[in-house]
Amino acid sequence: ALGKIADFIEPEDRSAISKFQGLVPAMVQVLQKCLATNEEDLASRCFEVFNGMLILETPLLNRHFGDLIEFSINVGGNEELDDNLRIMALNFLVWTAT
Protein backbone atom coordinates (compact mmCIF):
# COMPACT_ATOMS: atom_id res chain seq x y z
CA ALA A 1 0.00 0.00 0.00
CA LEU A 2 2.83 2.43 0.79
CA GLY A 3 4.30 1.87 -2.64
CA LYS A 4 1.05 3.03 -4.22
CA ILE A 5 0.87 6.04 -1.89
CA ALA A 6 4.42 6.95 -2.93
CA ASP A 7 3.25 7.13 -6.55
CA PHE A 8 0.91 10.00 -5.70
CA ILE A 9 3.26 12.20 -3.66
CA GLU A 10 4.25 15.22 -5.69
CA PRO A 11 7.92 16.30 -5.74
CA GLU A 12 6.89 19.78 -4.52
CA ASP A 13 4.92 18.50 -1.49
CA ARG A 14 7.66 18.77 1.15
CA SER A 15 5.30 17.98 4.01
CA ALA A 16 4.10 14.71 2.45
CA ILE A 17 7.67 13.79 1.51
CA SER A 18 8.86 14.35 5.07
CA LYS A 19 6.02 12.29 6.52
CA PHE A 20 6.65 9.46 4.09
CA GLN A 21 10.39 9.53 4.79
CA GLY A 22 9.51 9.00 8.45
CA LEU A 23 7.91 5.68 7.46
CA VAL A 24 10.96 4.31 5.67
CA PRO A 25 12.68 2.87 8.79
CA ALA A 26 9.51 0.93 9.64
CA MET A 27 9.37 -0.33 6.06
CA VAL A 28 12.94 -1.60 6.41
CA GLN A 29 12.00 -3.30 9.69
CA VAL A 30 9.17 -5.13 7.90
CA LEU A 31 11.62 -6.26 5.24
CA GLN A 32 14.11 -7.39 7.90
CA LYS A 33 11.39 -9.41 9.63
CA CYS A 34 10.39 -11.03 6.32
CA LEU A 35 14.00 -12.01 5.72
CA ALA A 36 14.43 -13.31 9.27
CA THR A 37 11.29 -15.46 9.05
CA ASN A 38 12.04 -16.75 5.54
CA GLU A 39 8.97 -15.11 4.03
CA GLU A 40 10.59 -14.83 0.63
CA ASP A 41 7.50 -13.72 -1.30
CA LEU A 42 6.83 -10.84 1.08
CA ALA A 43 10.49 -9.86 1.15
CA SER A 44 10.52 -9.86 -2.63
CA ARG A 45 7.51 -7.54 -2.69
CA CYS A 46 9.22 -5.22 -0.22
CA PHE A 47 12.29 -4.99 -2.45
CA GLU A 48 10.01 -4.26 -5.41
CA VAL A 49 8.45 -1.36 -3.48
CA PHE A 50 11.85 0.10 -2.62
CA ASN A 51 13.06 -0.30 -6.20
CA GLY A 52 9.89 1.38 -7.46
CA MET A 53 10.46 4.35 -5.17
CA LEU A 54 13.93 4.82 -6.62
CA ILE A 55 12.55 5.59 -10.06
CA LEU A 56 10.09 8.21 -8.83
CA GLU A 57 10.89 11.89 -9.24
CA THR A 58 9.92 12.43 -5.61
CA PRO A 59 12.94 12.06 -3.26
CA LEU A 60 11.30 9.65 -0.81
CA LEU A 61 14.37 7.61 0.08
CA ASN A 62 17.08 10.28 0.00
CA ARG A 63 17.18 10.80 3.77
CA HIS A 64 17.86 7.08 4.28
CA PHE A 65 20.18 6.26 1.36
CA GLY A 66 23.18 5.47 3.55
CA ASP A 67 21.25 3.05 5.74
CA LEU A 68 19.48 1.47 2.77
CA ILE A 69 22.75 0.94 0.92
CA GLU A 70 24.37 -0.63 3.99
CA PHE A 71 21.32 -2.84 4.51
CA SER A 72 21.36 -3.95 0.86
CA ILE A 73 25.07 -4.75 0.99
CA ASN A 74 24.50 -6.88 4.11
CA VAL A 75 21.56 -8.72 2.55
CA GLY A 76 23.43 -9.21 -0.72
CA GLY A 77 26.38 -10.70 1.13
CA ASN A 78 24.33 -12.98 3.38
CA GLU A 79 24.88 -16.47 1.96
CA GLU A 80 22.20 -17.91 4.25
CA LEU A 81 19.49 -16.11 2.26
CA ASP A 82 17.94 -17.29 -0.98
CA ASP A 83 19.92 -16.21 -4.02
CA ASN A 84 16.92 -14.40 -5.51
CA LEU A 85 16.62 -12.19 -2.42
CA ARG A 86 20.32 -11.47 -2.43
CA ILE A 87 20.10 -10.49 -6.09
CA MET A 88 17.15 -8.19 -5.35
CA ALA A 89 19.20 -6.45 -2.66
CA LEU A 90 22.10 -6.01 -5.06
CA ASN A 91 19.72 -4.77 -7.77
CA PHE A 92 18.62 -2.07 -5.33
CA LEU A 93 22.26 -0.93 -5.22
CA VAL A 94 22.39 -0.83 -8.99
CA TRP A 95 19.22 1.28 -9.10
CA THR A 96 20.68 3.74 -6.59
CA ALA A 97 23.61 4.32 -8.92
CA THR A 98 21.49 5.00 -12.01
Coordinates of N, CA, C and O in Angstrom, one line a residue:
A1 N 0.8 -1.2 0.0 CA 0.0 0.0 0.0 C 0.9 1.3 0.0 O 0.5 2.2 -0.7
L2 N 2.0 1.2 0.7 CA 2.8 2.4 0.8 C 3.5 2.7 -0.6 O 3.7 3.9 -0.9
G3 N 3.7 1.7 -1.3 CA 4.3 1.9 -2.6 C 3.3 2.6 -3.5 O 3.7 3.5 -4.3
K4 N 2.1 2.3 -3.4 CA 1.0 3.0 -4.2 C 0.9 4.5 -3.7 O 0.7 5.4 -4.5
I5 N 1.0 4.7 -2.4 CA 0.9 6.0 -1.9 C 2.0 6.9 -2.4 O 1.9 8.0 -2.8
A6 N 3.2 6.3 -2.5 CA 4.4 7.0 -2.9 C 4.2 7.5 -4.4 O 4.7 8.6 -4.7
D7 N 3.5 6.7 -5.2 CA 3.2 7.1 -6.6 C 2.5 8.5 -6.7 O 2.6 9.2 -7.7
F8 N 1.8 8.8 -5.6 CA 0.9 10.0 -5.7 C 1.5 11.2 -5.0 O 0.9 12.3 -4.9
I9 N 2.6 11.1 -4.4 CA 3.3 12.2 -3.7 C 4.0 13.1 -4.7 O 4.9 12.6 -5.4
E10 N 3.6 14.3 -4.7 CA 4.3 15.2 -5.7 C 5.6 15.7 -5.2 O 5.8 15.9 -4.0
P11 N 6.6 15.9 -6.1 CA 7.9 16.3 -5.7 C 8.0 17.6 -5.0 O 8.9 17.9 -4.2
E12 N 6.9 18.5 -5.2 CA 6.9 19.8 -4.5 C 6.3 19.7 -3.1 O 6.3 20.7 -2.4
D13 N 5.7 18.6 -2.8 CA 4.9 18.5 -1.5 C 5.9 18.1 -0.4 O 6.0 16.9 0.0
R14 N 6.6 19.1 0.1 CA 7.7 18.8 1.1 C 7.1 18.1 2.4 O 7.7 17.3 3.0
S15 N 5.9 18.5 2.8 CA 5.3 18.0 4.0 C 5.0 16.5 3.8 O 5.3 15.7 4.7
A16 N 4.4 16.1 2.7 CA 4.1 14.7 2.4 C 5.4 13.9 2.3 O 5.5 12.8 2.8
I17 N 6.4 14.5 1.7 CA 7.7 13.8 1.5 C 8.3 13.5 2.9 O 8.7 12.4 3.2
S18 N 8.3 14.5 3.7 CA 8.9 14.3 5.1 C 8.1 13.3 5.9 O 8.7 12.5 6.5
K19 N 6.8 13.3 5.8 CA 6.0 12.3 6.5 C 6.3 10.9 6.0 O 6.5 10.0 6.8
F20 N 6.4 10.8 4.7 CA 6.7 9.5 4.1 C 8.1 9.0 4.5 O 8.2 7.8 4.8
Q21 N 9.0 9.9 4.4 CA 10.4 9.5 4.8 C 10.4 9.0 6.2 O 11.3 8.1 6.5
G22 N 9.6 9.5 7.1 CA 9.5 9.0 8.4 C 9.0 7.6 8.5 O 9.3 6.9 9.5
L23 N 8.4 7.1 7.5 CA 7.9 5.7 7.5 C 9.0 4.7 7.0 O 8.8 3.5 7.2
V24 N 10.0 5.2 6.3 CA 11.0 4.3 5.7 C 11.6 3.4 6.7 O 11.8 2.2 6.4
P25 N 12.1 3.8 7.9 CA 12.7 2.9 8.8 C 11.7 1.7 9.2 O 12.2 0.6 9.3
A26 N 10.5 2.0 9.3 CA 9.5 0.9 9.6 C 9.4 0.0 8.5 O 9.2 -1.2 8.6
M27 N 9.4 0.5 7.2 CA 9.4 -0.3 6.1 C 10.6 -1.3 6.0 O 10.4 -2.5 5.7
V28 N 11.7 -0.8 6.4 CA 12.9 -1.6 6.4 C 12.8 -2.7 7.5 O 13.2 -3.8 7.3
Q29 N 12.2 -2.3 8.6 CA 12.0 -3.3 9.7 C 11.1 -4.4 9.2 O 11.3 -5.6 9.6
V30 N 10.1 -4.1 8.4 CA 9.2 -5.1 7.9 C 10.0 -6.1 7.0 O 9.9 -7.3 7.1
L31 N 10.8 -5.5 6.1 CA 11.6 -6.3 5.2 C 12.6 -7.1 6.0 O 12.7 -8.3 5.7
Q32 N 13.2 -6.6 7.1 CA 14.1 -7.4 7.9 C 13.4 -8.6 8.5 O 13.9 -9.7 8.6
K33 N 12.2 -8.3 9.0 CA 11.4 -9.4 9.6 C 11.0 -10.5 8.6 O 11.1 -11.7 8.9
C34 N 10.7 -10.1 7.4 CA 10.4 -11.0 6.3 C 11.6 -11.9 6.0 O 11.5 -13.1 5.8
L35 N 12.8 -11.3 6.0 CA 14.0 -12.0 5.7 C 14.3 -13.0 6.9 O 14.7 -14.1 6.6
A36 N 14.1 -12.5 8.1 CA 14.4 -13.3 9.3 C 13.5 -14.5 9.4 O 13.9 -15.5 10.0
T37 N 12.3 -14.4 8.9 CA 11.3 -15.5 9.0 C 11.1 -16.2 7.8 O 10.2 -17.0 7.6
N38 N 12.0 -16.0 6.8 CA 12.0 -16.8 5.5 C 10.7 -16.6 4.7 O 10.3 -17.5 4.0
E39 N 10.2 -15.4 4.8 CA 9.0 -15.1 4.0 C 9.4 -14.5 2.7 O 9.4 -13.2 2.6
E40 N 9.9 -15.3 1.8 CA 10.6 -14.8 0.6 C 9.7 -14.0 -0.3 O 10.1 -13.0 -0.9
D41 N 8.4 -14.5 -0.4 CA 7.5 -13.7 -1.3 C 7.3 -12.3 -0.8 O 7.3 -11.4 -1.6
L42 N 7.1 -12.2 0.5 CA 6.8 -10.8 1.1 C 8.1 -10.0 1.0 O 8.0 -8.8 0.7
A43 N 9.2 -10.6 1.3 CA 10.5 -9.9 1.2 C 10.7 -9.4 -0.3 O 11.1 -8.2 -0.5
S44 N 10.4 -10.2 -1.2 CA 10.5 -9.9 -2.6 C 9.6 -8.7 -3.0 O 10.1 -7.7 -3.6
R45 N 8.4 -8.7 -2.5 CA 7.5 -7.5 -2.7 C 8.0 -6.3 -2.1 O 7.9 -5.2 -2.6
C46 N 8.6 -6.4 -0.9 CA 9.2 -5.2 -0.2 C 10.3 -4.6 -1.1 O 10.4 -3.4 -1.3
F47 N 11.2 -5.5 -1.6 CA 12.3 -5.0 -2.5 C 11.7 -4.3 -3.7 O 12.2 -3.3 -4.1
E48 N 10.6 -4.9 -4.2 CA 10.0 -4.3 -5.4 C 9.5 -2.9 -5.1 O 9.6 -1.9 -5.9
V49 N 8.9 -2.7 -3.9 CA 8.5 -1.4 -3.5 C 9.6 -0.4 -3.4 O 9.5 0.7 -3.9
F50 N 10.7 -0.8 -2.7 CA 11.9 0.1 -2.6 C 12.4 0.4 -4.0 O 12.8 1.6 -4.3
N51 N 12.5 -0.6 -4.9 CA 13.1 -0.3 -6.2 C 12.1 0.6 -7.0 O 12.6 1.5 -7.7
G52 N 10.8 0.5 -6.8 CA 9.9 1.4 -7.5 C 10.0 2.8 -7.0 O 9.9 3.8 -7.8
M53 N 10.3 3.0 -5.7 CA 10.5 4.3 -5.2 C 11.7 5.0 -5.7 O 11.8 6.3 -5.8
L54 N 12.7 4.2 -6.1 CA 13.9 4.8 -6.6 C 13.7 5.5 -8.0 O 14.4 6.4 -8.3
I55 N 12.7 5.0 -8.7 CA 12.6 5.6 -10.1 C 11.6 6.8 -10.1 O 11.4 7.4 -11.1
L56 N 11.0 7.1 -8.9 CA 10.1 8.2 -8.8 C 10.9 9.5 -8.8 O 12.0 9.6 -8.4
E57 N 10.3 10.6 -9.3 CA 10.9 11.9 -9.2 C 10.9 12.4 -7.8 O 11.8 13.2 -7.5
T58 N 10.0 12.0 -7.0 CA 9.9 12.4 -5.6 C 11.0 11.8 -4.8 O 11.2 10.6 -4.8
P59 N 11.8 12.6 -4.0 CA 12.9 12.1 -3.3 C 12.5 11.4 -1.9 O 12.8 11.9 -0.9
L60 N 11.8 10.3 -2.0 CA 11.3 9.7 -0.8 C 12.3 8.9 0.0 O 12.2 8.7 1.2
L61 N 13.4 8.4 -0.6 CA 14.4 7.6 0.1 C 15.7 8.4 0.4 O 16.5 7.8 1.1
N62 N 15.8 9.6 -0.1 CA 17.1 10.3 0.0 C 17.6 10.4 1.4 O 18.8 10.2 1.6
R63 N 16.7 10.6 2.4 CA 17.2 10.8 3.8 C 17.8 9.5 4.3 O 18.6 9.5 5.3
H64 N 17.5 8.4 3.7 CA 17.9 7.1 4.3 C 18.8 6.3 3.4 O 19.0 5.1 3.6
F65 N 19.3 7.0 2.3 CA 20.2 6.3 1.4 C 21.3 5.5 2.0 O 21.6 4.3 1.7
G66 N 22.0 6.1 2.9 CA 23.2 5.5 3.6 C 22.8 4.2 4.2 O 23.4 3.1 4.0
D67 N 21.7 4.2 5.0 CA 21.3 3.0 5.7 C 20.7 2.0 4.8 O 21.0 0.8 5.0
L68 N 20.0 2.4 3.7 CA 19.5 1.5 2.8 C 20.6 0.8 2.0 O 20.5 -0.4 1.7
I69 N 21.6 1.5 1.6 CA 22.8 0.9 0.9 C 23.5 -0.1 1.8 O 23.8 -1.2 1.4
E70 N 23.7 0.3 3.0 CA 24.4 -0.6 4.0 C 23.5 -1.9 4.2 O 24.0 -3.0 4.2
F71 N 22.2 -1.7 4.3 CA 21.3 -2.8 4.5 C 21.4 -3.8 3.3 O 21.5 -5.0 3.4
S72 N 21.3 -3.2 2.1 CA 21.4 -3.9 0.9 C 22.7 -4.7 0.7 O 22.7 -5.8 0.2
I73 N 23.8 -4.1 1.1 CA 25.1 -4.8 1.0 C 25.1 -6.0 1.9 O 25.5 -7.0 1.6
N74 N 24.5 -5.8 3.1 CA 24.5 -6.9 4.1 C 23.6 -8.0 3.6 O 24.0 -9.2 3.8
V75 N 22.5 -7.7 3.1 CA 21.6 -8.7 2.6 C 22.2 -9.4 1.4 O 22.2 -10.6 1.3
G76 N 22.8 -8.6 0.5 CA 23.4 -9.2 -0.7 C 24.6 -10.1 -0.4 O 24.9 -11.1 -1.1
G77 N 25.2 -9.9 0.7 CA 26.4 -10.7 1.1 C 26.0 -11.8 2.1 O 26.9 -12.6 2.4
N78 N 24.8 -11.9 2.4 CA 24.3 -13.0 3.4 C 24.1 -14.3 2.6 O 23.0 -14.5 2.0
E79 N 25.0 -15.2 2.7 CA 24.9 -16.5 2.0 C 23.8 -17.4 2.5 O 23.5 -18.4 1.9
E80 N 23.3 -17.1 3.7 CA 22.2 -17.9 4.3 C 20.8 -17.6 3.6 O 19.9 -18.4 3.7
L81 N 20.8 -16.5 2.9 CA 19.5 -16.1 2.3 C 19.4 -16.7 0.9 O 20.4 -17.0 0.2
D82 N 18.2 -16.8 0.4 CA 17.9 -17.3 -1.0 C 18.6 -16.4 -2.0 O 18.7 -15.2 -1.8
D83 N 19.2 -17.0 -3.0 CA 19.9 -16.2 -4.0 C 19.1 -15.1 -4.7 O 19.6 -14.0 -4.9
N84 N 17.8 -15.4 -4.9 CA 16.9 -14.4 -5.5 C 16.8 -13.2 -4.6 O 16.8 -12.0 -5.2
L85 N 16.7 -13.3 -3.3 CA 16.6 -12.2 -2.4 C 17.9 -11.4 -2.4 O 17.9 -10.2 -2.4
R86 N 19.0 -12.1 -2.4 CA 20.3 -11.5 -2.4 C 20.5 -10.6 -3.7 O 21.0 -9.5 -3.7
I87 N 20.0 -11.2 -4.8 CA 20.1 -10.5 -6.1 C 19.2 -9.2 -6.1 O 19.6 -8.2 -6.5
M88 N 18.0 -9.4 -5.4 CA 17.2 -8.2 -5.3 C 17.8 -7.1 -4.5 O 17.7 -5.9 -4.9
A89 N 18.5 -7.4 -3.5 CA 19.2 -6.4 -2.7 C 20.3 -5.8 -3.5 O 20.5 -4.6 -3.4
L90 N 21.0 -6.6 -4.2 CA 22.1 -6.0 -5.1 C 21.5 -5.2 -6.2 O 22.1 -4.2 -6.6
N91 N 20.4 -5.6 -6.7 CA 19.7 -4.8 -7.8 C 19.3 -3.4 -7.2 O 19.4 -2.4 -7.9
F92 N 18.9 -3.4 -6.0 CA 18.6 -2.1 -5.3 C 19.8 -1.2 -5.4 O 19.7 0.0 -5.7
L93 N 21.0 -1.7 -5.1 CA 22.3 -0.9 -5.2 C 22.5 -0.4 -6.6 O 22.9 0.7 -6.8
V94 N 22.2 -1.2 -7.6 CA 22.4 -0.8 -9.0 C 21.4 0.3 -9.3 O 21.8 1.3 -9.9
W95 N 20.2 0.2 -8.9 CA 19.2 1.3 -9.1 C 19.6 2.6 -8.4 O 19.3 3.7 -8.9
T96 N 20.3 2.5 -7.3 CA 20.7 3.7 -6.6 C 21.8 4.5 -7.4 O 21.9 5.7 -7.3
A97 N 22.5 3.7 -8.2 CA 23.6 4.3 -8.9 C 23.2 4.9 -10.3 O 23.9 5.5 -10.9
T98 N 21.9 4.5 -10.7 CA 21.5 5.0 -12.0 C 20.6 6.2 -11.9 O 20.1 6.6 -10.9

